[in-house]
Amino acid sequence: AQKVTQAQTEISVVEKEDVTLDCVYETRDTTYYLFWYKQPPSGELVFLIRRNSFDEQNEISGRYSWNFQKSTSSFNFTITASQVVDSAVYFCALTLQTGANNLFFGTGTRLTVIP
Amino acid sequence: DSGVTQTPKHLITATGQRVTLRCSPRSGDLSVYWYQQSLDQGLQFLIHYYNGEERAKGNILERFSAQQFPDLHSELNLSSLELGDSALYFCASSVDVGGLTEAFFGQGTRLTVV
């Protein structure tokens, strides 16, 4: 069975601090895809990144970076120099190449950036 | 703007009633997924349609049903509504099946059952 665990329920940081959101996943499949989505207070789900299981290169996009480590089944997300606009709930998700192809979501981490 | 349109944005209805939620996928996307987000269950996959055909079911109640029409828009029908059905219902679309591409989500329909 597939499972995504986001152990951090809520995190608060002061603006300009760096913050890392943890994501640990479980699957027996060798081909899978990992995602991060942002859900701001307005409620929509905003796609941030997709990673396939064969690409362990870390990725940086502006203040965002992602660290994918298959050895620890983790796909962590770091925001550098956090801003108030980063305040949101962040979801990590997993999908497989086979089967229902739906997204398995973690329970989310609520990030509050304090000005 | 993800390009996925969901209507209505908000819906308030009474227990026992039936509602229909509508989703228009991004242009060119053949796959439509429905998800339910509730406080106790989190984000749960309900059902997946691909080019008009049902592909997979998740934790969808028998009181719920969906379809995808020839123009690729989809509708989620919820009947005999209960208080516990109050949730945010999302539709997502992608070009093809599965994790091969990004899934783009609509803004959701917030359903309140009173």
PDB file of N, CA and C in Angstrom, chain B residues 30-82:
ATOM      1  N   LEU B  30      -7.396  14.917 -20.936  1.00  0.00           N
ATOM      2  CA  LEU B  30      -8.382  13.852 -21.083  1.00  0.00           C
ATOM      3  C   LEU B  30      -8.781  13.214 -19.754  1.00  0.00           C
ATOM      4  N   SER B  31      -7.915  13.379 -18.777  1.00  0.00           N
ATOM      5  CA  SER B  31      -8.167  12.769 -17.466  1.00  0.00           C
ATOM      6  C   SER B  31      -8.781  13.761 -16.503  1.00  0.00           C
ATOM      7  N   VAL B  32      -9.809  13.304 -15.788  1.00  0.00           N
ATOM      8  CA  VAL B  32     -10.420  14.099 -14.730  1.00  0.00           C
ATOM      9  C   VAL B  32     -10.464  13.257 -13.462  1.00  0.00           C
ATOM     10  N   TYR B  33     -10.007  13.840 -12.377  1.00  0.00           N
ATOM     11  CA  TYR B  33     -10.010  13.180 -11.074  1.00  0.00           C
ATOM     12  C   TYR B  33     -10.866  14.006 -10.122  1.00  0.00           C
ATOM     13  N   TRP B  34     -11.567  13.321  -9.231  1.00  0.00           N
ATOM     14  CA  TRP B  34     -12.302  14.001  -8.172  1.00  0.00           C
ATOM     15  C   TRP B  34     -11.698  13.623  -6.825  1.00  0.00           C
ATOM     16  N   TYR B  35     -11.546  14.638  -5.979  1.00  0.00           N
ATOM     17  CA  TYR B  35     -11.021  14.447  -4.632  1.00  0.00           C
ATOM     18  C   TYR B  35     -11.941  15.152  -3.638  1.00  0.00           C
ATOM     19  N   GLN B  36     -11.966  14.585  -2.440  1.00  0.00           N
ATOM     20  CA  GLN B  36     -12.710  15.206  -1.347  1.00  0.00           C
ATOM     21  C   GLN B  36     -11.726  15.594  -0.255  1.00  0.00           C
ATOM     22  N   GLN B  37     -11.842  16.823   0.239  1.00  0.00           N
ATOM     23  CA  GLN B  37     -11.000  17.263   1.349  1.00  0.00           C
ATOM     24  C   GLN B  37     -11.888  17.581   2.541  1.00  0.00           C
ATOM     25  N   SER B  38     -11.739  16.795   3.590  1.00  0.00           N
ATOM     26  CA  SER B  38     -12.490  17.042   4.810  1.00  0.00           C
ATOM     27  C   SER B  38     -11.518  17.103   5.978  1.00  0.00           C
ATOM     28  N   LEU B  39     -11.973  17.669   7.078  1.00  0.00           N
ATOM     29  CA  LEU B  39     -11.086  17.849   8.227  1.00  0.00           C
ATOM     30  C   LEU B  39     -10.618  16.517   8.793  1.00  0.00           C
ATOM     31  N   ASP B  40     -11.519  15.546   8.819  1.00  0.00           N
ATOM     32  CA  ASP B  40     -11.127  14.281   9.452  1.00  0.00           C
ATOM     33  C   ASP B  40     -10.446  13.311   8.492  1.00  0.00           C
ATOM     34  N   GLN B  41     -10.752  13.381   7.198  1.00  0.00           N
ATOM     35  CA  GLN B  41     -10.198  12.414   6.239  1.00  0.00           C
ATOM     36  C   GLN B  41      -9.073  12.979   5.394  1.00  0.00           C
ATOM     37  N   GLY B  42      -8.865  14.274   5.439  1.00  0.00           N
ATOM     38  CA  GLY B  42      -7.835  14.857   4.585  1.00  0.00           C
ATOM     39  C   GLY B  42      -8.259  14.823   3.128  1.00  0.00           C
ATOM     40  N   LEU B  43      -7.274  14.776   2.239  1.00  0.00           N
ATOM     41  CA  LEU B  43      -7.532  14.741   0.799  1.00  0.00           C
ATOM     42  C   LEU B  43      -7.641  13.290   0.344  1.00  0.00           C
ATOM     43  N   GLN B  44      -8.828  12.927  -0.117  1.00  0.00           N
ATOM     44  CA  GLN B  44      -9.085  11.546  -0.497  1.00  0.00           C
ATOM     45  C   GLN B  44      -9.507  11.484  -1.969  1.00  0.00           C
ATOM     46  N   PHE B  45      -8.954  10.531  -2.659  1.00  0.00           N
ATOM     47  CA  PHE B  45      -9.308  10.286  -4.055  1.00  0.00           C
ATOM     48  C   PHE B  45     -10.683   9.632  -4.124  1.00  0.00           C
ATOM     49  N   LEU B  46     -11.515  10.157  -5.006  1.00  0.00           N
ATOM     50  CA  LEU B  46     -12.848   9.596  -5.173  1.00  0.00           C
ATOM     51  C   LEU B  46     -12.954   8.743  -6.436  1.00  0.00           C
ATOM     52  N   ILE B  47     -12.654   9.354  -7.594  1.00  0.00           N
ATOM     53  CA  ILE B  47     -12.869   8.645  -8.845  1.00  0.00           C
ATOM     54  C   ILE B  47     -12.074   9.303  -9.956  1.00  0.00           C
ATOM     55  N   HIS B  48     -11.749   8.518 -10.990  1.00  0.00           N
ATOM     56  CA  HIS B  48     -10.954   8.986 -12.121  1.00  0.00           C
ATOM     57  C   HIS B  48     -11.655   8.597 -13.419  1.00  0.00           C
ATOM     58  N   TYR B  49     -11.781   9.569 -14.313  1.00  0.00           N
ATOM     59  CA  TYR B  49     -12.288   9.322 -15.653  1.00  0.00           C
ATOM     60  C   TYR B  49     -11.230   9.693 -16.675  1.00  0.00           C
ATOM     61  N   TYR B  50     -11.167   8.886 -17.706  1.00  0.00           N
ATOM     62  CA  TYR B  50     -10.247   9.175 -18.795  1.00  0.00           C
ATOM     63  C   TYR B  50     -11.018   9.087 -20.108  1.00  0.00           C
ATOM     64  N   ASN B  51     -11.100  10.196 -20.793  1.00  0.00           N
ATOM     65  CA  ASN B  51     -11.746  10.256 -22.103  1.00  0.00           C
ATOM     66  C   ASN B  51     -13.134   9.614 -22.080  1.00  0.00           C
ATOM     67  N   GLY B  52     -13.879   9.906 -21.052  1.00  0.00           N
ATOM     68  CA  GLY B  52     -15.254   9.444 -20.961  1.00  0.00           C
ATOM     69  C   GLY B  52     -15.453   8.119 -20.258  1.00  0.00           C
ATOM     70  N   GLU B  53     -14.368   7.419 -19.979  1.00  0.00           N
ATOM     71  CA  GLU B  53     -14.493   6.102 -19.352  1.00  0.00           C
ATOM     72  C   GLU B  53     -14.022   6.167 -17.898  1.00  0.00           C
ATOM     73  N   GLU B  54     -14.733   5.482 -17.032  1.00  0.00           N
ATOM     74  CA  GLU B  54     -14.288   5.390 -15.649  1.00  0.00           C
ATOM     75  C   GLU B  54     -13.039   4.524 -15.592  1.00  0.00           C
ATOM     76  N   ARG B  55     -11.987   5.043 -14.941  1.00  0.00           N
ATOM     77  CA  ARG B  55     -10.723   4.308 -14.880  1.00  0.00           C
ATOM     78  C   ARG B  55     -10.473   3.704 -13.508  1.00  0.00           C
ATOM     79  N   ALA B  56     -10.862   4.400 -12.484  1.00  0.00           N
ATOM     80  CA  ALA B  56     -10.571   3.898 -11.142  1.00  0.00           C
ATOM     81  C   ALA B  56     -11.479   4.570 -10.130  1.00  0.00           C
ATOM     82  N   LYS B  57     -11.757   3.804  -9.076  1.00  0.00           N
ATOM     83  CA  LYS B  57     -12.537   4.342  -7.969  1.00  0.00           C
ATOM     84  C   LYS B  57     -11.701   4.298  -6.711  1.00  0.00           C
ATOM     85  N   GLY B  58     -11.859   5.304  -5.916  1.00  0.00           N
ATOM     86  CA  GLY B  58     -11.201   5.337  -4.615  1.00  0.00           C
ATOM     87  C   GLY B  58     -12.241   5.183  -3.530  1.00  0.00           C
ATOM     88  N   ASN B  59     -12.150   6.054  -2.535  1.00  0.00           N
ATOM     89  CA  ASN B  59     -13.073   5.973  -1.400  1.00  0.00           C
ATOM     90  C   ASN B  59     -14.385   6.695  -1.694  1.00  0.00           C
ATOM     91  N   ILE B  60     -15.051   6.290  -2.727  1.00  0.00           N
ATOM     92  CA  ILE B  60     -16.286   6.966  -3.108  1.00  0.00           C
ATOM     93  C   ILE B  60     -17.484   6.193  -2.582  1.00  0.00           C
ATOM     94  N   LEU B  61     -18.377   6.926  -1.932  1.00  0.00           N
ATOM     95  CA  LEU B  61     -19.561   6.296  -1.378  1.00  0.00           C
ATOM     96  C   LEU B  61     -20.520   5.893  -2.496  1.00  0.00           C
ATOM     97  N   GLU B  62     -21.370   4.928  -2.202  1.00  0.00           N
ATOM     98  CA  GLU B  62     -22.347   4.489  -3.198  1.00  0.00           C
ATOM     99  C   GLU B  62     -23.352   5.593  -3.513  1.00  0.00           C
ATOM    100  N   ARG B  63     -23.539   6.513  -2.580  1.00  0.00           N
ATOM    101  CA  ARG B  63     -24.453   7.638  -2.801  1.00  0.00           C
ATOM    102  C   ARG B  63     -23.876   8.661  -3.783  1.00  0.00           C
ATOM    103  N   PHE B  64     -22.618   8.504  -4.093  1.00  0.00           N
ATOM    104  CA  PHE B  64     -21.946   9.432  -5.003  1.00  0.00           C
ATOM    105  C   PHE B  64     -21.737   8.753  -6.358  1.00  0.00           C
ATOM    106  N   SER B  65     -21.833   9.533  -7.398  1.00  0.00           N
ATOM    107  CA  SER B  65     -21.541   9.005  -8.728  1.00  0.00           C
ATOM    108  C   SER B  65     -20.968  10.123  -9.581  1.00  0.00           C
ATOM    109  N   ALA B  66     -20.344   9.751 -10.660  1.00  0.00           N
ATOM    110  CA  ALA B  66     -19.750  10.756 -11.536  1.00  0.00           C
ATOM    111  C   ALA B  66     -19.855  10.291 -12.975  1.00  0.00           C
ATOM    112  N   GLN B  67     -19.664  11.221 -13.873  1.00  0.00           N
ATOM    113  CA  GLN B  67     -19.548  10.879 -15.287  1.00  0.00           C
ATOM    114  C   GLN B  67     -18.729  11.940 -15.994  1.00  0.00           C
ATOM    115  N   GLN B  68     -18.190  11.543 -17.133  1.00  0.00           N
ATOM    116  CA  GLN B  68     -17.453  12.478 -17.978  1.00  0.00           C
ATOM    117  C   GLN B  68     -18.121  12.467 -19.345  1.00  0.00           C
ATOM    118  N   PHE B  69     -18.428  13.631 -19.818  1.00  0.00           N
ATOM    119  CA  PHE B  69     -19.208  13.783 -21.035  1.00  0.00           C
ATOM    120  C   PHE B  69     -18.288  13.857 -22.266  1.00  0.00           C
ATOM    121  N   PRO B  70     -18.884  13.724 -23.465  1.00  0.00           N
ATOM    122  CA  PRO B  70     -18.059  13.774 -24.690  1.00  0.00           C
ATOM    123  C   PRO B  70     -17.211  15.040 -24.812  1.00  0.00           C
ATOM    124  N   ASP B  71     -17.675  16.152 -24.258  1.00  0.00           N
ATOM    125  CA  ASP B  71     -16.837  17.361 -24.328  1.00  0.00           C
ATOM    126  C   ASP B  71     -15.795  17.381 -23.221  1.00  0.00           C
ATOM    127  N   LEU B  72     -15.691  16.316 -22.480  1.00  0.00           N
ATOM    128  CA  LEU B  72     -14.702  16.050 -21.423  1.00  0.00           C
ATOM    129  C   LEU B  72     -14.998  16.725 -20.089  1.00  0.00           C
ATOM    130  N   HIS B  73     -16.049  17.527 -20.012  1.00  0.00           N
ATOM    131  CA  HIS B  73     -16.362  18.038 -18.685  1.00  0.00           C
ATOM    132  C   HIS B  73     -16.928  16.894 -17.841  1.00  0.00           C
ATOM    133  N   SER B  74     -16.854  17.060 -16.559  1.00  0.00           N
ATOM    134  CA  SER B  74     -17.277  15.988 -15.658  1.00  0.00           C
ATOM    135  C   SER B  74     -18.233  16.542 -14.610  1.00  0.00           C
ATOM    136  N   GLU B  75     -19.078  15.677 -14.128  1.00  0.00           N
ATOM    137  CA  GLU B  75     -19.999  16.033 -13.054  1.00  0.00           C
ATOM    138  C   GLU B  75     -19.921  14.985 -11.949  1.00  0.00           C
ATOM    139  N   LEU B  76     -19.948  15.481 -10.736  1.00  0.00           N
ATOM    140  CA  LEU B  76     -19.972  14.612  -9.562  1.00  0.00           C
ATOM    141  C   LEU B  76     -21.328  14.804  -8.902  1.00  0.00           C
ATOM    142  N   ASN B  77     -22.082  13.724  -8.796  1.00  0.00           N
ATOM    143  CA  ASN B  77     -23.413  13.765  -8.213  1.00  0.00           C
ATOM    144  C   ASN B  77     -23.375  13.189  -6.805  1.00  0.00           C
ATOM    145  N   LEU B  78     -23.884  13.958  -5.873  1.00  0.00           N
ATOM    146  CA  LEU B  78     -23.915  13.536  -4.476  1.00  0.00           C
ATOM    147  C   LEU B  78     -25.378  13.498  -4.050  1.00  0.00           C
ATOM    148  N   SER B  79     -25.827  12.345  -3.579  1.00  0.00           N
ATOM    149  CA  SER B  79     -27.236  12.238  -3.226  1.00  0.00           C
ATOM    150  C   SER B  79     -27.408  11.812  -1.776  1.00  0.00           C
ATOM    151  N   SER B  80     -28.630  11.937  -1.303  1.00  0.00           N
ATOM    152  CA  SER B  80     -28.959  11.599   0.094  1.00  0.00           C
ATOM    153  C   SER B  80     -27.920  12.182   1.037  1.00  0.00           C
ATOM    154  N   LEU B  81     -27.694  13.447   0.886  1.00  0.00           N
ATOM    155  CA  LEU B  81     -26.586  14.092   1.581  1.00  0.00           C
ATOM    156  C   LEU B  81     -26.724  14.016   3.096  1.00  0.00           C
ATOM    157  N   GLU B  82     -25.565  13.833   3.718  1.00  0.00           N
ATOM    158  CA  GLU B  82     -25.477  13.792   5.172  1.00  0.00           C
ATOM    159  C   GLU B  82     -24.563  14.909   5.639  1.00  0.00           C
TER     160      GLU B  82
END
